[in-house]
Coordinates of C-alpha atoms in Angstrom, one line a residue:
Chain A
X1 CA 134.8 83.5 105.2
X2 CA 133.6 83.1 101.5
X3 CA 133.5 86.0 99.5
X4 CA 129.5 86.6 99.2
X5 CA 129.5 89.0 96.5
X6 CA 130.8 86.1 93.8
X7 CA 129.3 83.4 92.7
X8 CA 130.2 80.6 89.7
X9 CA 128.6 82.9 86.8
X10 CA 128.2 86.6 88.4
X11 CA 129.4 88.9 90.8
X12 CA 127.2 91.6 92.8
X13 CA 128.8 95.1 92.0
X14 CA 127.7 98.6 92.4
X15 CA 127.6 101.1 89.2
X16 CA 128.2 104.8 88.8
X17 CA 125.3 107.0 88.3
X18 CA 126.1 107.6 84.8
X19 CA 126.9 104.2 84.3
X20 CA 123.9 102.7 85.2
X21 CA 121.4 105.4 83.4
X22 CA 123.3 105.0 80.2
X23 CA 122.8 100.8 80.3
X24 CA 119.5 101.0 81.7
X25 CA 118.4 103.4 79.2
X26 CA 119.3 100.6 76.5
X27 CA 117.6 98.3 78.1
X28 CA 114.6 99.7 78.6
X29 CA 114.1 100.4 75.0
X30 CA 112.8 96.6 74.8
X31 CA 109.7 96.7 75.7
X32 CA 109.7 92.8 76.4
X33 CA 112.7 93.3 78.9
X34 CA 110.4 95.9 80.7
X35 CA 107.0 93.9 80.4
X36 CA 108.6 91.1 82.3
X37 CA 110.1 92.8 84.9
X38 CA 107.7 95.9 85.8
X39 CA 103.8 96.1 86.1
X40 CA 103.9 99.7 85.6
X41 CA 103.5 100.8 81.6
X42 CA 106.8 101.7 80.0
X43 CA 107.7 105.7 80.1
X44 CA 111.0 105.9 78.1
X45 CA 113.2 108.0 80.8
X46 CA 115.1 110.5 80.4
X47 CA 119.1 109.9 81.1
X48 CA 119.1 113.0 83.4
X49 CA 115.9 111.6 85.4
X50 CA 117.5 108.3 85.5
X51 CA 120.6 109.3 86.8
X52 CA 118.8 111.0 89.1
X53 CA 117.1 108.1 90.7
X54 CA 119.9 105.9 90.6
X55 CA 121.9 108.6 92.8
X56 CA 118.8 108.9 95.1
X57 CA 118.4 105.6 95.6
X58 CA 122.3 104.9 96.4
X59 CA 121.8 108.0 98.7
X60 CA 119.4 106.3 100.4
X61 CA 121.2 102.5 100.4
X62 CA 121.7 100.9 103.7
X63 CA 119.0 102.3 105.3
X64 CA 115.8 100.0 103.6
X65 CA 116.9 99.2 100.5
X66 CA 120.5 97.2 99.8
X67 CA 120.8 97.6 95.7
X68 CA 123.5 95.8 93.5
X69 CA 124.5 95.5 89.5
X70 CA 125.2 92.3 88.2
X71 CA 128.1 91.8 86.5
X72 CA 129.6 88.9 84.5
X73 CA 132.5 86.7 86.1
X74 CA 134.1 86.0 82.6
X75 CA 134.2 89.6 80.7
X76 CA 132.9 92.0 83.6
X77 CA 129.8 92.7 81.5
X78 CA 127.0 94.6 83.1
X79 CA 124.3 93.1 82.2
X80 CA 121.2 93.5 85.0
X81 CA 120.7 94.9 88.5
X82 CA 118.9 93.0 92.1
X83 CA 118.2 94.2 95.6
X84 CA 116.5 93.6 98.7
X85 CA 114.0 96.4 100.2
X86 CA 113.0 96.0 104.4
X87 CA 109.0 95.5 103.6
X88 CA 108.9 96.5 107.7
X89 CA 112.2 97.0 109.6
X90 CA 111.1 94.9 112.7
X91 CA 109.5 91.9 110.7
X92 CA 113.1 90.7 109.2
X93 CA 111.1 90.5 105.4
X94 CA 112.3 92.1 102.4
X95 CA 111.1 92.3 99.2
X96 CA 113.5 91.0 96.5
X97 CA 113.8 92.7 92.7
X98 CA 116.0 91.3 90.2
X99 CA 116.4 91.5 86.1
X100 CA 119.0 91.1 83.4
X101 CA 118.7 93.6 80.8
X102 CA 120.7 92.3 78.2
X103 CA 118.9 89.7 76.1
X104 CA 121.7 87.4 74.7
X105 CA 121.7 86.3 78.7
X106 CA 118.9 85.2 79.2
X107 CA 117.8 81.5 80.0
X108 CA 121.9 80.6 80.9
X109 CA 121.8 80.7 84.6
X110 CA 123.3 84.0 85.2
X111 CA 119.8 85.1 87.0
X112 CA 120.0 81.7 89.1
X113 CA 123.4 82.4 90.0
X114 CA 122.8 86.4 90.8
X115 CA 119.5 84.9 93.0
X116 CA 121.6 82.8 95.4
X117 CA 124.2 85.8 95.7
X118 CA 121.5 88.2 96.8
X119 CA 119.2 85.9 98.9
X120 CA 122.4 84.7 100.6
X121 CA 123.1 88.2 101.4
X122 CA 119.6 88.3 102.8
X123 CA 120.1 85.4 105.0
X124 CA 123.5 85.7 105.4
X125 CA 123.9 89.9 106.7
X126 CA 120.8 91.5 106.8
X127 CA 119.4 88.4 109.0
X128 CA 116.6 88.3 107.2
X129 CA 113.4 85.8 108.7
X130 CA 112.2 85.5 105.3
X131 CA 112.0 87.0 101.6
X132 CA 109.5 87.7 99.4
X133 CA 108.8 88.4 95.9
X134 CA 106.5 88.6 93.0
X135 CA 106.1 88.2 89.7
X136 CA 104.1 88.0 86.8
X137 CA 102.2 84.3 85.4
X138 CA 103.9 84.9 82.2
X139 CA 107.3 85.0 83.1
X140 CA 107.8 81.6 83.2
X141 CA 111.4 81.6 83.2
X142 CA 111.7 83.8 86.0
X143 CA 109.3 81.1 87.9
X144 CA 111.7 78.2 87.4
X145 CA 114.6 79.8 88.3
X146 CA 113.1 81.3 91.4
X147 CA 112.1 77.8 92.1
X148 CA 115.2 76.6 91.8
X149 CA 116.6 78.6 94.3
X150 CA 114.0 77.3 96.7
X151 CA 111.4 80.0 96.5
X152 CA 108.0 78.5 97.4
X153 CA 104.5 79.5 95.9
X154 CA 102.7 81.3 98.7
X155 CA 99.7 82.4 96.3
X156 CA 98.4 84.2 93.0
X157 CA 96.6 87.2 92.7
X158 CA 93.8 86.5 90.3
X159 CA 93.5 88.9 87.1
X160 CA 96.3 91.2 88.5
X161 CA 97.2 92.9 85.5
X162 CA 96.2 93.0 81.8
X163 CA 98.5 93.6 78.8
X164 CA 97.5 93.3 75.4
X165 CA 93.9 93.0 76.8
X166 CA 94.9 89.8 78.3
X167 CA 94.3 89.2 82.2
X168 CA 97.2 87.7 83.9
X169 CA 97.4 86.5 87.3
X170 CA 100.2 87.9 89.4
X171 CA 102.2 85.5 91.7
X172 CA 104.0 85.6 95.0
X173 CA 106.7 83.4 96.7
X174 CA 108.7 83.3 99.7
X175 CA 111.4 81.6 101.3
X176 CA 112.1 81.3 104.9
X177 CA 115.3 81.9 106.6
X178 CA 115.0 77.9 107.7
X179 CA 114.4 76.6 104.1
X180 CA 117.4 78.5 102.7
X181 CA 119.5 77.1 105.5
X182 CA 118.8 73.4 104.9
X183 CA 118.9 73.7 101.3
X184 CA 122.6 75.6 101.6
X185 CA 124.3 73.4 104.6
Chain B
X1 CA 71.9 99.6 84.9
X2 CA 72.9 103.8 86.1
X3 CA 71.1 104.3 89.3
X4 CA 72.3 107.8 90.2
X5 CA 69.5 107.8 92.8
X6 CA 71.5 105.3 95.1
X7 CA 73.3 107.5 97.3
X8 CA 77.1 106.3 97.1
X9 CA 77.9 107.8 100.9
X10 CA 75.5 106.3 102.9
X11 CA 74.0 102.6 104.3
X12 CA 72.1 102.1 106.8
X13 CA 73.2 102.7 110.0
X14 CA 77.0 104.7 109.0
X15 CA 77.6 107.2 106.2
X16 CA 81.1 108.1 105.0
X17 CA 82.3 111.8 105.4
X18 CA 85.2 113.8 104.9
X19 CA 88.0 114.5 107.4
X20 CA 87.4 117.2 109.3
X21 CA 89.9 118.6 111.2
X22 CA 88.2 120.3 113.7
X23 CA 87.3 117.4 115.9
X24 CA 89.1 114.1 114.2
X25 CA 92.2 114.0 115.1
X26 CA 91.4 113.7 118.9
X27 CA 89.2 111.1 118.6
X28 CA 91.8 108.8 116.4
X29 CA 94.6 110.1 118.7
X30 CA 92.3 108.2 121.3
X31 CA 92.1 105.2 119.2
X32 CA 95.8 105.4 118.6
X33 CA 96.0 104.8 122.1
X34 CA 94.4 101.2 121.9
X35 CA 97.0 99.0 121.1
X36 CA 94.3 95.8 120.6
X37 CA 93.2 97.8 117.9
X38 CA 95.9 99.3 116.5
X39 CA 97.5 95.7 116.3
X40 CA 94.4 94.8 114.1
X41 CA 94.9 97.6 112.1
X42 CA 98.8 98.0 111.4
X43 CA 101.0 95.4 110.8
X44 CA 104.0 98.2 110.8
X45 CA 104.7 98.9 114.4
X46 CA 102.1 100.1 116.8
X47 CA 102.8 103.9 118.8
X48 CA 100.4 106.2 120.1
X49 CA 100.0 109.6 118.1
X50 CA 99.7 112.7 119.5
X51 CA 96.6 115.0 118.5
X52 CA 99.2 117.2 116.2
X53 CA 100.6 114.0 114.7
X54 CA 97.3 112.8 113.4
X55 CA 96.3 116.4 112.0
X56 CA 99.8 115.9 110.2
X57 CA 99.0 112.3 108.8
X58 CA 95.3 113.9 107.4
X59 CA 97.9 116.5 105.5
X60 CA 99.6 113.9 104.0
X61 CA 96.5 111.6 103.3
X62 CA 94.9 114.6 101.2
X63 CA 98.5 115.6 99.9
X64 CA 98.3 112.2 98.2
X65 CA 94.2 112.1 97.1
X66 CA 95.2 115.3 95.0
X67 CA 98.4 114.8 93.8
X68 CA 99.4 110.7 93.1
X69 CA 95.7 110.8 92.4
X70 CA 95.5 106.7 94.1
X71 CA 94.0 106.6 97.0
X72 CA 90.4 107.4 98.4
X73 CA 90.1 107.8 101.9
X74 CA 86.7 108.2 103.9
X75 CA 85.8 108.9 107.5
X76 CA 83.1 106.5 108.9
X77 CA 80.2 108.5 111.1
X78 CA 77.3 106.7 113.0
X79 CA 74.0 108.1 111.3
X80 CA 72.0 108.6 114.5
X81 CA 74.5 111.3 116.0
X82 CA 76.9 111.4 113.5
X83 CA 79.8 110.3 115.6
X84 CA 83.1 110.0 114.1
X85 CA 83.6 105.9 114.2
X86 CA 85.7 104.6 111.9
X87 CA 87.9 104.9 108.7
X88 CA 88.0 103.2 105.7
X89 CA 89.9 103.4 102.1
X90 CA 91.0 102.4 98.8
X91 CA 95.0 102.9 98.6
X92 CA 97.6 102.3 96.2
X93 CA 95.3 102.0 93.5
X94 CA 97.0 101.0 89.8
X95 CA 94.9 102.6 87.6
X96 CA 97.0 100.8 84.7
X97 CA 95.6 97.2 85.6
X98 CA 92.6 98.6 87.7
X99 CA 93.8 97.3 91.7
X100 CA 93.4 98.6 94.7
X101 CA 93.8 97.6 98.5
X102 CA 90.8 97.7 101.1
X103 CA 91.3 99.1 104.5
X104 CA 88.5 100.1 106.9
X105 CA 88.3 100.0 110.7
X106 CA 85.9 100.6 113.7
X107 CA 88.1 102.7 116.2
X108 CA 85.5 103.5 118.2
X109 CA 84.8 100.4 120.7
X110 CA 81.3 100.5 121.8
X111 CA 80.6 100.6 117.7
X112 CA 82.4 97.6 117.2
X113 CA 80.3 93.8 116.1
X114 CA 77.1 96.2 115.5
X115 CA 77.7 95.6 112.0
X116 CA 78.8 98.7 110.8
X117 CA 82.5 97.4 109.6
X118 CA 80.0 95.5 107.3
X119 CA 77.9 98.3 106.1
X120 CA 81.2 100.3 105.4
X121 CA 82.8 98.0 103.9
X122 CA 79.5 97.3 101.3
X123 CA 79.7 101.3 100.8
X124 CA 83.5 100.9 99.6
X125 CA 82.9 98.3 97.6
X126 CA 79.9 99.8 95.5
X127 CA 82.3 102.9 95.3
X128 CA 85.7 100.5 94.0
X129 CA 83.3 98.7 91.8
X130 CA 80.8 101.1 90.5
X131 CA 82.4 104.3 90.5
X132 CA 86.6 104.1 90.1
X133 CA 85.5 101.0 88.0
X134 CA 88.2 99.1 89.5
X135 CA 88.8 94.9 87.7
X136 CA 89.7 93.7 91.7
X137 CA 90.4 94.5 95.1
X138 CA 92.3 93.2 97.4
X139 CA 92.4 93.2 101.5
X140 CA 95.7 91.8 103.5
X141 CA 95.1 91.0 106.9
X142 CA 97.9 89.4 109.5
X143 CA 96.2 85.4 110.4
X144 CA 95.0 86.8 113.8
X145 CA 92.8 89.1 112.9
X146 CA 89.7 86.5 112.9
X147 CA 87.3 88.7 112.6
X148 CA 88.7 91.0 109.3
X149 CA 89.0 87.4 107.9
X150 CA 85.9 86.5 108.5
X151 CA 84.3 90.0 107.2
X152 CA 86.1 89.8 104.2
X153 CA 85.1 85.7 103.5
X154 CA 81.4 86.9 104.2
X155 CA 81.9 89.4 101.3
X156 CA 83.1 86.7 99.1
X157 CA 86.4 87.5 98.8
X158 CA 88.7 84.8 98.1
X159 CA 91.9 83.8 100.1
X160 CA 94.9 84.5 97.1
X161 CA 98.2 84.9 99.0
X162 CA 99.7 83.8 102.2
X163 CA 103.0 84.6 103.3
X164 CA 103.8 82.4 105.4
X165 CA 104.8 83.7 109.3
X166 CA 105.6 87.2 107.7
X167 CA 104.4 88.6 110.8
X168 CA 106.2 88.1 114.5
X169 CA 103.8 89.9 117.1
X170 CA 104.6 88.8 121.1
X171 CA 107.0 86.4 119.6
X172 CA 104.4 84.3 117.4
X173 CA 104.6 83.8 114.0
X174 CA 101.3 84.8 111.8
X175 CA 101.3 84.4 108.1
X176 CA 100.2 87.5 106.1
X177 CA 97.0 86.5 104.2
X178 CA 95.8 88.7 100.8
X179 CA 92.0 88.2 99.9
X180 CA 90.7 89.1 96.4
X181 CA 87.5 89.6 94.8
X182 CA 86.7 90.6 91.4
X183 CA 84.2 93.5 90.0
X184 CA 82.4 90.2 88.0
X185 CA 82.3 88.7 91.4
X186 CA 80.7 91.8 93.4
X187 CA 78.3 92.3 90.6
X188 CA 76.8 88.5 90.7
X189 CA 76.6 89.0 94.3
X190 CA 74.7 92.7 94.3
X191 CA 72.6 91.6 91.4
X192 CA 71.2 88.5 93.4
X193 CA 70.2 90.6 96.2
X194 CA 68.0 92.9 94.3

């Protein structure tokens, strides 16, 4: 069996607590890293409340929500974060999250690559029936490369958000358990 | 133009109340027990709840109106006899960008295709639009349920989103369809009826 947590660029890891709030808390400093990745307005959390969350949510892992950092192949940099969460336990759909937090990153494939890890670990053991996520218009980079994992456009929610009192449309994509197989024989 | 004479709780034939915990929760443990309509109603999966379970859910319901401070729920009553019908509510609203989702149901059967759904669902939409000021709304309803579609089309909302066969009821697939209208929308529509 292949080693599913590796792929040609990234590998899917799991970070300490302290670890994680310490990088995070860099990151989220750039308020363009957080406008592309969250709806929500930026709050500037503590480290304490951070690492409180990130030891929840590991608390809680397995059960709905299946949570990885991504880390770099060539230098074992950690430089973003991805996971599935079970929208409804009987319907085989999860929602999928993913971003890199360090800039200099961006644009080179590392996102692609950490997108096939994790949806092949949705299709692959969860047994997922299909995956879903969202995102905002803007982020067009984020649209390519989800495309280019075979994500399809399922819809757009008109006027979804405003920033900068600018509307933007939110969009949604899926993939279905059959698409990923035929595009991964 | 302020028309604090329009009377935000009641249409027609229904006006919205609050829960009352007195004689509620029996009647919705009843409807609970409907699985036609609770399949219309949830796309989680469908179990009957007990009278004490639905006084619980009410807890938590006005747990979250005061404390996350996003979601408005109302009971539906028939205005004749004032008979607890229905429910309807604006949940997981996002006060940032001004969303929230539509839900609303007729438990009661005998009520149901007299036109109440629509009268309710014309009272939430006044209150999204006209009181919490809210840019859009937005209703998800699994592919089956032709008749929320249709309610929702009739209102002018448009079909955004549709997940294709996210929901597997009696082994079928259904896609999961998201309809959206906007405030600018509602308000051409209310102002051409006056």
């Amino acid at each position: 069996m292949k080693d599913i947590y590796r792929g040609s660029l990234v590998r899917l890891a799991v970070e300490s607590p302290e670890t994680m709030a310490k990088t995070y808390i860099k990151w989220d400093r750039d308020t363009e890293f957080h406008r592309l990745a969250d709806s929500a307005p930026p709050q500037l959390w503590s480290e304490k409340k951070l690492k409180d969350f990130v030891e929840k949510g590991q608390e809680k892992q397995g059960e709905r929500n299946f949570r990885f950092s991504i880390r770099t192949l060539a230098d074992d940099k950690l430089i973003g974060s991805t996971g599935l969460w079970l929208l409804r336990e009987t319907q085989g759909d999860a929602w999928l999250g993913i971003f890199l937090g360090e800039r200099e990153y961006w644009g080179k494939g590392y996102g692609t690559d950490a997108m096939r890890l994790i949806v092949g670990y949705g299709f692959g053991e969860l047994n997922l029936r299909r995956i879903t996520l969202g995102l905002h218009a803007y982020n067009e980079r984020a649209l390519k490369s989800y495309q280019k994992v075979g994500f399809q456009l399922e819809g757009r929610a008109r006027g979804e958000g405003m920033r900068d009192g600018v509307r933007y449309d939110g969009l949604y994509m899926g993939i279905l358990r059959e698409e990923w197989l035929k595009l991964n024989k | 133009m302020l028309s604090l004479q329009t009377q935000l709780f009641e249409e027609k034939d229904v006006i919205f109340g609050p829960i009352d915990y007195e004689t509620h929760p029996a009647v919705e443990s009843k409807w609970t027990h409907d699985a036609e309509f609770m399949r219309l109603m949830e796309i989680k999966p469908i179990r009957p709840l007990s009278v004490e379970m639905v006084k619980k859910s009410y807890e938590s319901i006005e747990k979250e109106m005061d404390e996350d401070k996003n979601l408005y729920y109302f009971a539906i009553h028939a205005r004749q006899n004032n008979q607890f019908i229905g429910k309807a509510m604006i949940e997981w609203i996002d006060w940032a960008h001004g969303n929230g989702f539509l839900r609303l149901g007729i438990g009661e059967a005998e009520h149901r295709r007299k036109g109440y759904g629509s009268q309710a669902l014309k009272m939430l939409l006044r209150f999204a639009f006209n009181e919490l000021n809210l840019y859009r709304v937005t209703a998800v309803v699994p592919a089956y349920n032709e008749g929320a579609m249709k309610l929702f089309q009739k209102f002018g909302f448009i079909e955004e989103v549709r997940r294709r066969k996210a929901i597997c009821r009696d082994n079928e697939f259904w896609d999961l369809v998201s309809f959206g209208l906007l405030n600018a929308e509602w308000r051409e529509q209310v102002s051409g009826q006056e």
